[in-house]
Short mmCIF file of C-alpha atoms in Angstrom, two decimals:
data_model
loop_
_atom_site.label_atom_id
_atom_site.label_comp_id
_atom_site.label_asym_id
_atom_site.label_seq_id
_atom_site.Cartn_x
_atom_site.Cartn_y
_atom_site.Cartn_z
CA MET A 1 -3.92 13.18 -27.29
CA LYS A 2 -6.34 13.91 -24.67
CA ARG A 3 -6.73 10.31 -23.57
CA LEU A 4 -2.92 10.01 -23.31
CA LEU A 5 -2.96 13.10 -21.14
CA LEU A 6 -5.56 11.65 -19.04
CA ARG A 7 -3.60 8.54 -18.54
CA VAL A 8 -0.45 10.33 -17.55
CA PHE A 9 -2.55 12.34 -15.14
CA PHE A 10 -3.91 9.17 -13.55
CA VAL A 11 -0.52 7.65 -13.25
CA LEU A 12 1.16 10.65 -11.74
CA ALA A 13 -1.49 12.42 -9.66
CA LEU A 14 -1.49 10.21 -6.59
CA PRO A 15 2.18 9.79 -6.24
CA ALA A 16 2.70 13.38 -6.57
CA VAL A 17 -0.08 14.11 -3.96
CA LEU A 18 1.50 11.58 -1.60
CA VAL A 19 5.10 12.93 -1.94
CA ALA A 20 3.90 16.40 -1.63
CA GLY A 21 1.98 15.45 1.47
CA TRP A 22 4.97 13.88 3.07
CA TRP A 23 7.04 16.68 2.10
CA VAL A 24 4.88 19.36 3.71
CA ALA A 25 3.82 17.22 6.73
CA SER A 26 7.47 16.36 7.61
CA ASP A 27 9.02 19.70 6.66
CA SER A 28 9.17 21.23 10.01
CA SER A 29 9.59 17.82 11.69
CA THR A 30 12.06 17.77 14.61
CA ASP A 31 11.18 14.25 15.41
CA VAL A 32 14.49 12.36 15.22
CA TYR A 33 12.94 9.22 13.66
CA TRP A 34 10.80 11.11 11.12
CA PRO A 35 13.24 13.50 9.43
CA PRO A 36 11.93 16.02 6.79
CA LEU A 37 11.84 14.56 3.32
CA ARG A 38 13.96 17.39 2.18
CA THR A 39 16.88 16.21 4.42
CA ILE A 40 16.40 12.66 3.33
CA LEU A 41 16.45 13.50 -0.26
CA LYS A 42 19.51 15.79 0.27
CA THR A 43 21.26 13.05 2.05
CA PHE A 44 20.57 10.48 -0.80
CA PRO A 45 23.28 11.28 -3.26
CA ASP A 46 25.84 11.82 -0.44
CA VAL A 47 25.17 8.34 1.01
CA TRP A 48 24.68 6.41 -2.31
CA THR A 49 27.79 7.39 -4.17
CA ALA A 50 29.20 5.39 -7.18
CA ASP A 51 31.80 3.78 -4.90
CA ARG A 52 29.09 2.59 -2.43
CA LEU A 53 26.78 1.41 -5.11
CA GLN A 54 29.59 -0.66 -6.36
CA ASP A 55 30.63 -1.98 -2.81
CA ASP A 56 27.26 -2.61 -1.37
CA VAL A 57 24.36 -2.63 -3.90
CA LEU A 58 26.25 -4.64 -6.54
CA PRO A 59 27.20 -7.58 -4.36
CA SER A 60 23.69 -7.80 -3.06
CA VAL A 61 22.18 -7.89 -6.54
CA LEU A 62 24.79 -10.32 -7.64
CA ARG A 63 24.02 -12.74 -4.70
CA LEU A 64 20.15 -12.38 -5.42
CA THR A 65 20.76 -13.22 -9.04
CA GLY A 66 22.82 -16.16 -8.42
CA GLY A 67 20.63 -17.59 -5.70
CA TYR A 68 17.48 -16.94 -7.95
CA ALA A 69 18.93 -18.27 -10.88
CA LEU A 70 20.02 -21.53 -9.13
CA ALA A 71 16.58 -21.87 -7.51
CA ALA A 72 14.99 -21.40 -11.04
CA VAL A 73 17.09 -24.16 -12.52
CA VAL A 74 16.66 -26.59 -9.73
CA GLY A 75 13.00 -25.95 -9.15
CA VAL A 76 12.09 -26.29 -12.90
CA THR A 77 14.17 -29.33 -13.34
CA LEU A 78 12.99 -31.21 -10.29
CA GLY A 79 9.47 -29.86 -10.77
CA THR A 80 9.28 -31.32 -14.40
CA VAL A 81 10.58 -34.74 -13.24
CA ILE A 82 8.29 -34.79 -10.04
CA GLY A 83 5.22 -33.46 -12.18
CA SER A 84 5.89 -36.03 -15.07
CA TYR A 85 5.54 -39.26 -13.07
CA ARG A 86 2.64 -39.83 -10.92
CA ARG A 87 4.20 -42.12 -8.38
CA VAL A 88 7.19 -40.02 -7.77
CA ARG A 89 4.85 -37.14 -7.10
CA ALA A 90 2.89 -39.27 -4.59
CA VAL A 91 6.15 -40.14 -2.68
CA CYS A 92 7.48 -36.68 -2.65
CA GLU A 93 4.32 -34.71 -1.95
CA PRO A 94 4.11 -34.62 1.87
CA VAL A 95 7.89 -33.98 2.41
CA LEU A 96 7.64 -31.13 -0.26
CA GLU A 97 4.47 -29.68 1.44
CA PHE A 98 6.42 -29.58 4.79
CA LEU A 99 9.65 -28.29 3.33
CA ARG A 100 7.66 -25.34 1.61
CA ALA A 101 5.84 -24.64 4.94
CA VAL A 102 8.94 -23.87 6.73
CA PRO A 103 9.46 -19.95 6.80
CA PRO A 104 12.48 -19.38 4.75
CA PRO A 105 14.11 -16.87 7.05
CA VAL A 106 14.62 -19.60 9.77
CA LEU A 107 17.11 -21.24 7.09
CA VAL A 108 19.55 -18.45 7.71
CA PRO A 109 20.71 -19.59 10.96
CA VAL A 110 20.66 -23.29 9.75
CA ILE A 111 22.73 -22.66 6.75
CA MET A 112 25.16 -20.46 8.59
CA LEU A 113 26.28 -23.60 10.38
CA PHE A 114 27.23 -25.26 7.05
CA ALA A 115 28.36 -22.48 5.01
CA GLY A 116 29.74 -19.90 7.57
CA ILE A 117 29.02 -16.34 6.77
CA GLY A 118 30.29 -15.84 3.30
CA ASP A 119 28.59 -15.28 -0.08
CA THR A 120 28.00 -19.17 -0.33
CA MET A 121 25.80 -18.92 2.70
CA LYS A 122 23.80 -16.05 1.24
CA VAL A 123 23.39 -17.56 -2.35
CA THR A 124 22.25 -20.94 -0.56
CA VAL A 125 19.81 -19.17 1.60
CA ILE A 126 18.26 -17.14 -1.24
CA ALA A 127 18.13 -20.34 -3.60
CA SER A 128 16.75 -22.55 -0.66
CA GLY A 129 13.95 -20.11 -0.07
CA CYS A 130 13.14 -19.31 -3.72
CA VAL A 131 13.04 -22.91 -5.01
CA TRP A 132 9.62 -24.00 -3.35
CA PRO A 133 7.24 -21.70 -5.12
CA ILE A 134 9.07 -22.42 -8.44
CA LEU A 135 9.14 -26.18 -7.81
CA LEU A 136 5.51 -26.51 -6.76
CA ASN A 137 4.16 -24.39 -9.45
CA THR A 138 6.19 -26.34 -12.04
CA VAL A 139 4.69 -29.51 -10.55
CA GLU A 140 1.23 -28.11 -11.01
CA GLY A 141 1.88 -26.71 -14.56
CA VAL A 142 3.42 -30.06 -15.74
CA ARG A 143 0.47 -31.96 -14.40
CA ALA A 144 -1.93 -29.87 -15.95
CA VAL A 145 -0.67 -30.31 -19.59
CA ASP A 146 -3.62 -30.67 -21.77
CA SER A 147 -3.89 -34.39 -22.52
CA VAL A 148 -5.26 -33.80 -26.02
CA MET A 149 -2.14 -31.84 -26.77
CA ALA A 150 0.00 -34.38 -25.22
CA GLU A 151 -1.52 -37.04 -27.13
CA THR A 152 -1.41 -35.11 -30.42
CA ALA A 153 2.23 -34.44 -29.87
CA ARG A 154 2.80 -38.23 -29.31
CA SER A 155 0.96 -39.26 -32.52
CA TYR A 156 3.16 -36.81 -34.50
CA GLY A 157 6.21 -38.49 -33.14
CA ILE A 158 7.29 -35.53 -31.04
CA THR A 159 9.46 -37.07 -28.24
CA GLY A 160 12.43 -36.37 -26.10
CA THR A 161 13.77 -32.64 -25.75
CA ALA A 162 11.38 -31.40 -28.43
CA ARG A 163 8.49 -32.82 -26.52
CA LEU A 164 9.96 -31.38 -23.17
CA ARG A 165 10.59 -27.94 -24.64
CA ASN A 166 7.67 -27.31 -26.98
CA VAL A 167 4.97 -29.22 -25.25
CA VAL A 168 5.41 -29.81 -21.65
CA LEU A 169 7.40 -26.54 -20.60
CA ARG A 170 5.54 -24.40 -23.02
CA SER A 171 2.26 -25.21 -21.53
CA ALA A 172 3.48 -25.18 -18.00
CA SER A 173 5.17 -21.86 -18.49
CA PRO A 174 2.30 -19.48 -17.15
CA GLN A 175 2.37 -21.50 -13.90
CA ILE A 176 6.13 -21.45 -13.84
CA PHE A 177 6.11 -17.69 -14.09
CA ALA A 178 3.56 -17.47 -11.32
CA GLY A 179 6.07 -19.25 -9.25
CA LEU A 180 8.94 -17.13 -10.31
CA ARG A 181 7.06 -14.02 -9.32
CA GLN A 182 6.51 -15.20 -5.84
CA ALA A 183 10.09 -16.40 -5.69
CA LEU A 184 11.25 -12.92 -6.51
CA SER A 185 9.90 -11.31 -3.49
CA ILE A 186 10.98 -14.10 -1.17
CA GLY A 187 14.43 -13.62 -2.77
CA ILE A 188 14.65 -10.08 -2.00
CA ILE A 189 13.62 -10.61 1.57
CA LEU A 190 16.21 -13.34 2.01
CA MET A 191 18.95 -11.15 0.41
CA VAL A 192 18.34 -8.45 2.97
CA ILE A 193 17.85 -10.86 5.92
CA SER A 194 21.08 -12.77 5.23
CA GLU A 195 22.93 -9.70 5.14
CA MET A 196 21.48 -8.30 8.31
CA PHE A 197 22.65 -11.46 10.03
CA ALA A 198 26.33 -11.64 9.19
CA ALA A 199 28.00 -9.71 6.52
CA SER A 200 30.65 -7.08 5.85
CA ASN A 201 28.91 -5.57 2.91
CA GLY A 202 25.53 -5.41 0.96
CA LEU A 203 22.42 -3.37 1.34
CA GLY A 204 20.91 -5.03 4.44
CA PHE A 205 24.11 -4.77 6.24
CA THR A 206 24.53 -0.93 5.57
CA ILE A 207 21.02 -0.21 6.38
CA VAL A 208 21.43 -1.85 9.72
CA GLN A 209 24.66 -0.14 10.38
CA PHE A 210 23.09 3.24 9.79
CA GLN A 211 20.14 2.13 12.19
CA ARG A 212 22.56 1.23 14.86
CA GLY A 213 24.62 4.32 14.44
CA PHE A 214 21.57 6.46 14.60
CA ALA A 215 22.24 7.88 11.25
CA ILE A 216 18.41 8.27 10.73
CA PRO A 217 18.31 10.25 7.36
CA ASP A 218 20.81 7.82 6.01
CA MET A 219 18.74 4.79 7.17
CA TRP A 220 15.70 6.47 5.35
CA THR A 221 17.73 6.66 2.10
CA GLY A 222 18.51 3.00 2.63
CA ILE A 223 14.83 2.03 2.97
CA LEU A 224 14.04 4.18 -0.07
CA LEU A 225 16.75 2.50 -2.11
CA LEU A 226 15.40 -1.04 -1.11
CA GLY A 227 12.10 0.24 -2.18
CA LEU A 228 13.43 1.33 -5.63
CA LEU A 229 15.27 -1.76 -6.14
CA GLY A 230 12.15 -3.96 -5.29
CA PHE A 231 10.30 -1.79 -7.91
CA LEU A 232 12.95 -1.94 -10.42
CA LEU A 233 13.18 -5.81 -10.15
CA SER A 234 9.43 -6.21 -10.55
CA VAL A 235 9.49 -4.06 -13.67
CA VAL A 236 12.24 -6.07 -15.15
CA PHE A 237 10.33 -9.14 -14.29
CA GLN A 238 7.20 -7.87 -15.93
CA LEU A 239 9.14 -7.02 -19.13
CA VAL A 240 10.60 -10.53 -19.26
CA GLU A 241 7.20 -12.13 -18.38
CA ARG A 242 5.46 -10.28 -21.13
CA ARG A 243 8.09 -11.17 -23.79
CA VAL A 244 8.20 -14.97 -22.78
CA LEU A 245 4.50 -15.25 -22.26
CA GLY A 246 3.43 -12.92 -25.13
CA TRP A 247 1.90 -15.96 -26.91
CA TYR A 248 -0.16 -16.84 -23.91
CA HIS A 249 -1.50 -13.38 -23.22
CA GLY A 250 -2.31 -13.00 -26.88
CA LEU A 251 -4.13 -16.30 -26.89
CA ARG A 252 -6.10 -15.25 -23.66
CA ALA A 253 -7.18 -11.90 -25.25
CA SER A 254 -8.34 -13.48 -28.42
CA THR A 255 -10.37 -16.22 -26.84
CA ARG A 256 -12.00 -13.53 -24.59
CA ARG A 257 -12.91 -11.37 -27.69
CA SER A 258 -14.53 -14.35 -29.51
CA PRO A 259 -17.03 -16.04 -27.30
CA MET B 1 -6.31 -44.55 -5.45
CA ARG B 2 -6.37 -42.34 -2.29
CA GLY B 3 -5.18 -44.97 -0.34
CA VAL B 4 -2.22 -45.74 -2.62
CA ASN B 5 -1.10 -42.25 -2.82
CA ALA B 6 -1.36 -41.88 1.08
CA ALA B 7 0.77 -44.92 1.36
CA LEU B 8 3.44 -43.62 -1.05
CA GLY B 9 3.51 -40.31 0.64
CA ALA B 10 3.92 -41.95 4.11
CA ALA B 11 6.78 -44.13 2.46
CA GLY B 12 8.42 -40.87 1.10
CA LEU B 13 8.12 -39.14 4.59
CA ALA B 14 9.63 -42.33 6.22
CA ALA B 15 12.57 -42.26 3.59
CA PHE B 16 13.09 -38.57 4.30
CA LEU B 17 13.51 -39.18 8.03
CA ALA B 18 15.51 -42.29 7.69
CA LEU B 19 17.84 -40.43 5.31
CA GLY B 20 17.98 -37.66 7.99
CA GLU B 21 19.08 -40.44 10.50
CA ALA B 22 21.49 -42.30 8.43
CA VAL B 23 23.51 -39.53 6.68
CA PRO B 24 25.01 -38.19 9.94
CA ARG B 25 25.41 -41.62 11.55
CA LEU B 26 27.36 -42.74 8.56
CA GLY B 27 29.58 -39.75 8.87
CA LEU B 28 28.69 -38.28 5.46
CA VAL B 29 28.23 -34.78 7.09
CA LYS B 30 29.30 -33.79 10.67
CA ASP B 31 26.64 -34.59 13.19
CA ASP B 32 27.39 -31.22 14.80
CA TYR B 33 26.09 -29.46 11.82
CA PHE B 34 23.30 -31.80 11.06
CA PRO B 35 22.06 -34.03 14.00
CA PRO B 36 20.39 -37.32 13.22
CA THR B 37 16.53 -37.37 13.26
CA SER B 38 16.36 -39.28 16.55
CA ARG B 39 18.28 -36.31 18.26
CA ILE B 40 16.13 -33.72 16.74
CA ALA B 41 13.21 -35.54 17.86
CA ASP B 42 14.59 -35.80 21.41
CA ALA B 43 15.24 -32.04 21.40
CA LEU B 44 11.63 -31.49 20.14
CA GLY B 45 10.35 -33.59 23.26
CA ASP B 46 12.51 -31.41 25.40
CA GLU B 47 11.04 -28.25 23.98
CA LEU B 48 7.41 -29.57 24.25
CA GLY B 49 7.98 -29.97 27.95
CA ASP B 50 9.32 -26.47 28.48
CA GLY B 51 7.03 -23.70 29.38
CA ALA B 52 9.03 -21.01 27.64
CA PHE B 53 8.52 -22.72 24.42
CA TRP B 54 4.77 -22.63 24.68
CA SER B 55 4.83 -19.04 25.60
CA ALA B 56 7.08 -18.43 22.64
CA LEU B 57 4.74 -20.42 20.41
CA GLY B 58 1.78 -18.14 21.82
CA ASP B 59 3.69 -14.92 21.14
CA THR B 60 4.41 -16.02 17.44
CA LEU B 61 0.69 -16.98 17.03
CA THR B 62 -0.49 -13.56 18.52
CA GLY B 63 1.53 -11.57 16.21
CA TRP B 64 0.47 -13.72 13.30
CA ALA B 65 -3.33 -13.69 14.00
CA LEU B 66 -3.49 -10.17 14.91
CA GLY B 67 -1.52 -8.89 11.96
CA LEU B 68 -3.46 -11.16 9.72
CA VAL B 69 -6.81 -9.87 10.91
CA ILE B 70 -5.73 -6.17 10.69
CA ALA B 71 -4.25 -6.67 7.19
CA ALA B 72 -7.25 -8.65 5.90
CA CYS B 73 -9.79 -6.07 7.18
CA ALA B 74 -7.83 -3.24 5.73
CA GLY B 75 -7.16 -4.89 2.41
CA ILE B 76 -10.79 -5.84 1.91
CA VAL B 77 -12.15 -2.33 2.76
CA VAL B 78 -9.55 -0.50 0.75
CA GLY B 79 -10.00 -2.96 -2.27
CA VAL B 80 -13.78 -2.51 -2.20
CA VAL B 81 -13.62 1.33 -1.78
CA ILE B 82 -11.01 1.71 -4.53
CA SER B 83 -13.17 -0.33 -6.88
CA VAL B 84 -16.42 1.15 -6.14
CA VAL B 85 -15.71 4.79 -6.33
CA PRO B 86 -15.20 6.09 -9.80
CA TYR B 87 -11.73 6.84 -11.08
CA LEU B 88 -10.17 5.81 -7.82
CA ARG B 89 -8.87 2.59 -9.31
CA GLU B 90 -7.12 4.35 -12.18
CA ALA B 91 -5.74 7.01 -9.90
CA THR B 92 -4.33 4.43 -7.29
CA ALA B 93 -2.95 1.79 -9.75
CA SER B 94 0.45 3.32 -10.21
CA THR B 95 0.89 3.93 -6.39
CA ILE B 96 -0.13 0.39 -5.59
CA GLU B 97 2.39 -1.09 -8.30
CA PHE B 98 5.00 0.90 -6.74
CA LEU B 99 4.40 0.32 -3.14
CA ARG B 100 3.64 -3.43 -3.53
CA PRO B 101 7.21 -4.82 -4.53
CA ILE B 102 8.97 -2.81 -1.70
CA PRO B 103 10.24 -5.60 0.55
CA SER B 104 8.67 -5.52 3.83
CA VAL B 105 12.04 -6.27 5.63
CA ALA B 106 13.20 -2.71 4.42
CA LEU B 107 11.05 -1.53 7.39
CA ILE B 108 12.96 -3.54 9.91
CA PRO B 109 15.27 -0.73 10.98
CA LEU B 110 12.35 1.54 11.24
CA ALA B 111 10.37 -0.85 13.41
CA VAL B 112 13.24 -1.37 15.68
CA LEU B 113 13.70 2.47 16.30
CA LEU B 114 9.97 3.06 16.63
CA TYR B 115 8.84 0.21 18.77
CA GLY B 116 12.04 -1.81 19.83
CA THR B 117 11.25 -5.45 20.51
CA GLU B 118 7.57 -4.89 21.18
CA LEU B 119 4.65 -6.82 19.50
CA ARG B 120 4.17 -3.49 17.48
CA SER B 121 7.24 -3.91 15.48
CA VAL B 122 6.08 -7.42 14.49
CA LEU B 123 2.84 -6.22 13.64
CA LEU B 124 4.16 -3.44 11.49
CA LEU B 125 6.06 -5.93 9.18
CA VAL B 126 3.20 -8.47 9.15
CA VAL B 127 0.50 -6.17 8.29
CA TYR B 128 2.44 -4.31 5.70
CA ALA B 129 3.47 -7.75 3.96
CA SER B 130 0.16 -9.42 4.07
CA PHE B 131 -1.95 -6.21 3.14
CA TRP B 132 -1.01 -6.20 -0.41
CA GLN B 133 -1.91 -9.90 -1.03
CA VAL B 134 -5.41 -9.14 0.15
CA LEU B 135 -5.81 -5.82 -1.56
CA ILE B 136 -4.62 -7.25 -4.97
CA GLN B 137 -7.02 -10.13 -4.67
CA THR B 138 -9.82 -8.00 -3.65
CA LEU B 139 -9.26 -5.88 -6.56
CA TYR B 140 -9.30 -8.74 -8.97
CA GLY B 141 -12.26 -10.08 -7.53
CA VAL B 142 -14.36 -6.99 -7.66
CA GLN B 143 -13.18 -6.66 -11.28
CA ASP B 144 -14.76 -10.11 -12.09
CA LEU B 145 -18.21 -8.75 -11.16
CA ASP B 146 -20.82 -9.74 -13.76
CA PRO B 147 -22.14 -6.62 -15.33
CA VAL B 148 -25.61 -8.34 -16.05
CA ALA B 149 -26.09 -9.19 -12.37
CA ASP B 150 -24.99 -5.67 -11.40
CA GLU B 151 -27.58 -4.01 -13.85
CA THR B 152 -30.08 -6.33 -12.66
CA ALA B 153 -29.59 -5.35 -9.06
CA ARG B 154 -29.68 -1.79 -10.10
CA SER B 155 -32.91 -2.16 -12.04
CA TYR B 156 -34.50 -3.80 -9.07
CA GLY B 157 -33.64 -0.63 -7.19
CA LEU B 158 -30.98 -2.01 -4.83
CA GLY B 159 -28.90 0.70 -3.13
CA THR B 160 -25.16 0.83 -3.10
CA TRP B 161 -24.80 -0.98 0.22
CA ALA B 162 -27.16 -3.65 -0.82
CA ARG B 163 -25.35 -4.13 -4.18
CA ILE B 164 -22.10 -4.42 -2.31
CA ARG B 165 -23.63 -6.89 -0.02
CA HIS B 166 -25.48 -9.07 -2.24
CA VAL B 167 -23.80 -8.79 -5.62
CA LEU B 168 -20.23 -7.59 -5.25
CA TRP B 169 -19.23 -9.54 -2.09
CA PRO B 170 -20.33 -13.01 -3.32
CA THR B 171 -18.28 -12.45 -6.50
CA ALA B 172 -15.32 -11.24 -4.89
CA LEU B 173 -15.40 -13.63 -1.97
CA PRO B 174 -13.38 -16.50 -3.71
CA TYR B 175 -10.66 -14.09 -4.66
CA VAL B 176 -10.60 -12.53 -1.33
CA MET B 177 -10.39 -16.09 0.26
CA THR B 178 -7.40 -16.93 -1.84
CA GLY B 179 -5.82 -13.45 -0.77
CA VAL B 180 -6.34 -14.28 2.82
CA ARG B 181 -4.73 -17.70 2.31
CA LEU B 182 -1.67 -16.43 0.79
CA ALA B 183 -1.61 -13.65 3.40
CA ALA B 184 -1.73 -16.21 6.05
CA ALA B 185 1.48 -17.85 4.87
CA VAL B 186 3.21 -14.44 4.30
CA ALA B 187 2.22 -13.41 7.85
CA LEU B 188 3.77 -16.32 9.38
CA ILE B 189 7.10 -15.67 7.41
CA LEU B 190 7.20 -12.14 8.54
CA ALA B 191 6.20 -12.83 12.04
CA VAL B 192 9.03 -15.34 12.51
CA THR B 193 11.39 -13.13 10.58
CA ALA B 194 10.70 -10.16 12.79
CA GLU B 195 11.46 -12.25 15.86
CA LEU B 196 14.49 -13.76 14.34
CA VAL B 197 16.08 -10.45 13.31
CA ILE B 198 14.65 -7.87 15.77
CA GLY B 199 14.50 -10.21 18.75
CA ALA B 200 10.82 -9.78 19.60
CA PRO B 201 9.64 -12.60 21.82
CA GLY B 202 8.56 -15.64 19.88
CA LEU B 203 9.67 -18.69 18.09
CA GLY B 204 12.06 -16.80 15.83
CA ALA B 205 13.92 -15.39 18.86
CA ARG B 206 14.22 -18.77 20.42
CA ILE B 207 15.79 -19.93 17.14
CA ALA B 208 18.27 -17.10 17.29
CA VAL B 209 19.16 -17.93 20.85
CA ALA B 210 19.48 -21.58 20.09
CA GLN B 211 21.77 -20.61 17.26
CA THR B 212 24.20 -18.43 19.19
CA SER B 213 24.39 -20.84 22.08
CA GLN B 214 25.20 -23.70 19.67
CA ALA B 215 22.16 -25.83 20.67
CA VAL B 216 22.06 -27.24 17.20
CA PRO B 217 19.41 -30.06 17.74
CA ASP B 218 17.17 -27.37 19.47
CA MET B 219 17.58 -25.25 16.69
CA TYR B 220 16.50 -27.88 14.13
CA ALA B 221 13.62 -28.87 16.35
CA LEU B 222 12.38 -25.30 16.45
CA VAL B 223 12.80 -25.10 12.59
CA VAL B 224 10.57 -28.26 12.34
CA VAL B 225 8.07 -26.53 14.72
CA THR B 226 7.69 -23.56 12.44
CA GLY B 227 7.29 -25.80 9.50
CA LEU B 228 4.59 -27.75 11.10
CA LEU B 229 2.96 -24.45 12.20
CA GLY B 230 3.20 -23.32 8.38
CA LEU B 231 1.63 -26.64 7.38
CA LEU B 232 -1.14 -26.21 9.95
CA ILE B 233 -1.91 -22.75 8.81
CA ASN B 234 -2.01 -23.78 5.12
CA VAL B 235 -4.38 -26.76 5.82
CA GLY B 236 -6.45 -24.61 8.22
CA ALA B 237 -6.77 -21.76 5.55
CA ARG B 238 -7.80 -24.33 2.84
CA SER B 239 -10.55 -25.84 5.00
CA VAL B 240 -11.88 -22.43 5.99
CA GLU B 241 -11.80 -21.56 2.41
CA ARG B 242 -13.69 -24.68 1.38
CA ARG B 243 -16.30 -24.11 4.00
CA ALA B 244 -16.82 -20.53 3.25
CA LEU B 245 -17.22 -21.24 -0.41
CA ALA B 246 -19.29 -24.32 -0.29
CA TRP B 247 -22.29 -22.56 -1.69
CA HIS B 248 -20.05 -21.32 -4.62
CA GLN B 249 -18.87 -24.51 -5.81
CA SER B 250 -22.28 -26.32 -5.36
CA VAL B 251 -23.82 -23.41 -7.41
CA ARG B 252 -21.35 -23.70 -10.13
CA GLY B 253 -21.99 -27.44 -10.08
CA GLU B 254 -25.71 -26.88 -10.73
CA VAL B 255 -25.08 -24.39 -13.54
CA MET B 256 -22.58 -26.87 -15.29
CA VAL B 257 -25.26 -29.66 -15.48
#
């Protein structure tokens, strides 16, 4: 009981201090750009009403989900193919290295040429930025499949889809998840940027509207909401990862315990 | 083996470039949208002869380097302090986990209001984004400290500073280097993004101008330049890492035998 309380204390103490600090420091602020936290929090429910959440936040999240899912499917599929064949890998490697090195946001103007400024453009931008970390991590993961395990599977006659699912992808999954995690933060960045460029709704669009209209407290609530969204998505990701990679973390813990 | 791989890689690159030339020429896609490789190469040549391009490149690199240095120093110092001072790690864990996933682009409107299109708005975004990479890696690195080595140093009477310098730092360095390498890539992304969206001078702003003035081949040429820059930064960071950690791998190698 005491340990639990101590843990709760450690989790909550610093955030409480920081928020309190912000509250007190900004309380009598007359600076236009740094409104008191009190005002920001009071504005929050007025700005982010149910309607607005539905009109602006939901489309953003849907685009992100679409682009991210597309990137995951393409990245894992291509990565498995490239990782499985040594020659294919040798041919593709320099091109992939170059494409990965392009900063994803510069794709926004390029893709705008093809896809206009609609949802297609945004989903494509998100997918084309997210795909590289997933693809390259899958390649590495598939390459690093334990050769003894692969041989064993072969001698037991495990081939085709069963081999792919139970041996190759299973043993590459920690790496794949590392890639997915990197892709998530890139995806959020691209979601916001593509909406800042050309959009009629979405979180990025709304926040820039507030900033251009000098609705500073409203802009701050948008920044806070983006922060909350980023945090929420990373929590969801962690939950999924813990479920899917449970066997792996368990394995690591048990090997660590028994030297 | 290496030679074969390099040849295959070159073949892949050549095929990629040839595809870029052939697809628009054959009319599979409109060449207004997707100019053939040769026209992009032409535009790239024009850019390289243009003084404004070089100053834009200089601006981007300044923002990148300055931001990376600030973020790396801050990340390392904060990381070491948090891990060395008792209880500080537990107390800061939840705050770090909360702040880290906040997308740095959320700060764009704030940066615009505070600093306009100055270098400082670029720095704000770059430092925020790359700080976390270094900090998290430093925290992991310090955690990896061998308790036996630490106890030994203690029993030889080494002070706190000497222990940080001779025991903790060498242990954490490989992790820190990985963090800096990741941060270097992130810093480039954010520097270009800030220029693209805010309009601070640099390659990103040049891309935005090329896009609005329909100079499509120039836009592609600039995108290629940012890609090459990213590649160069990756390769550079890796070679710095290898050099700084030469002792590390060699030491590990001896222990293995």
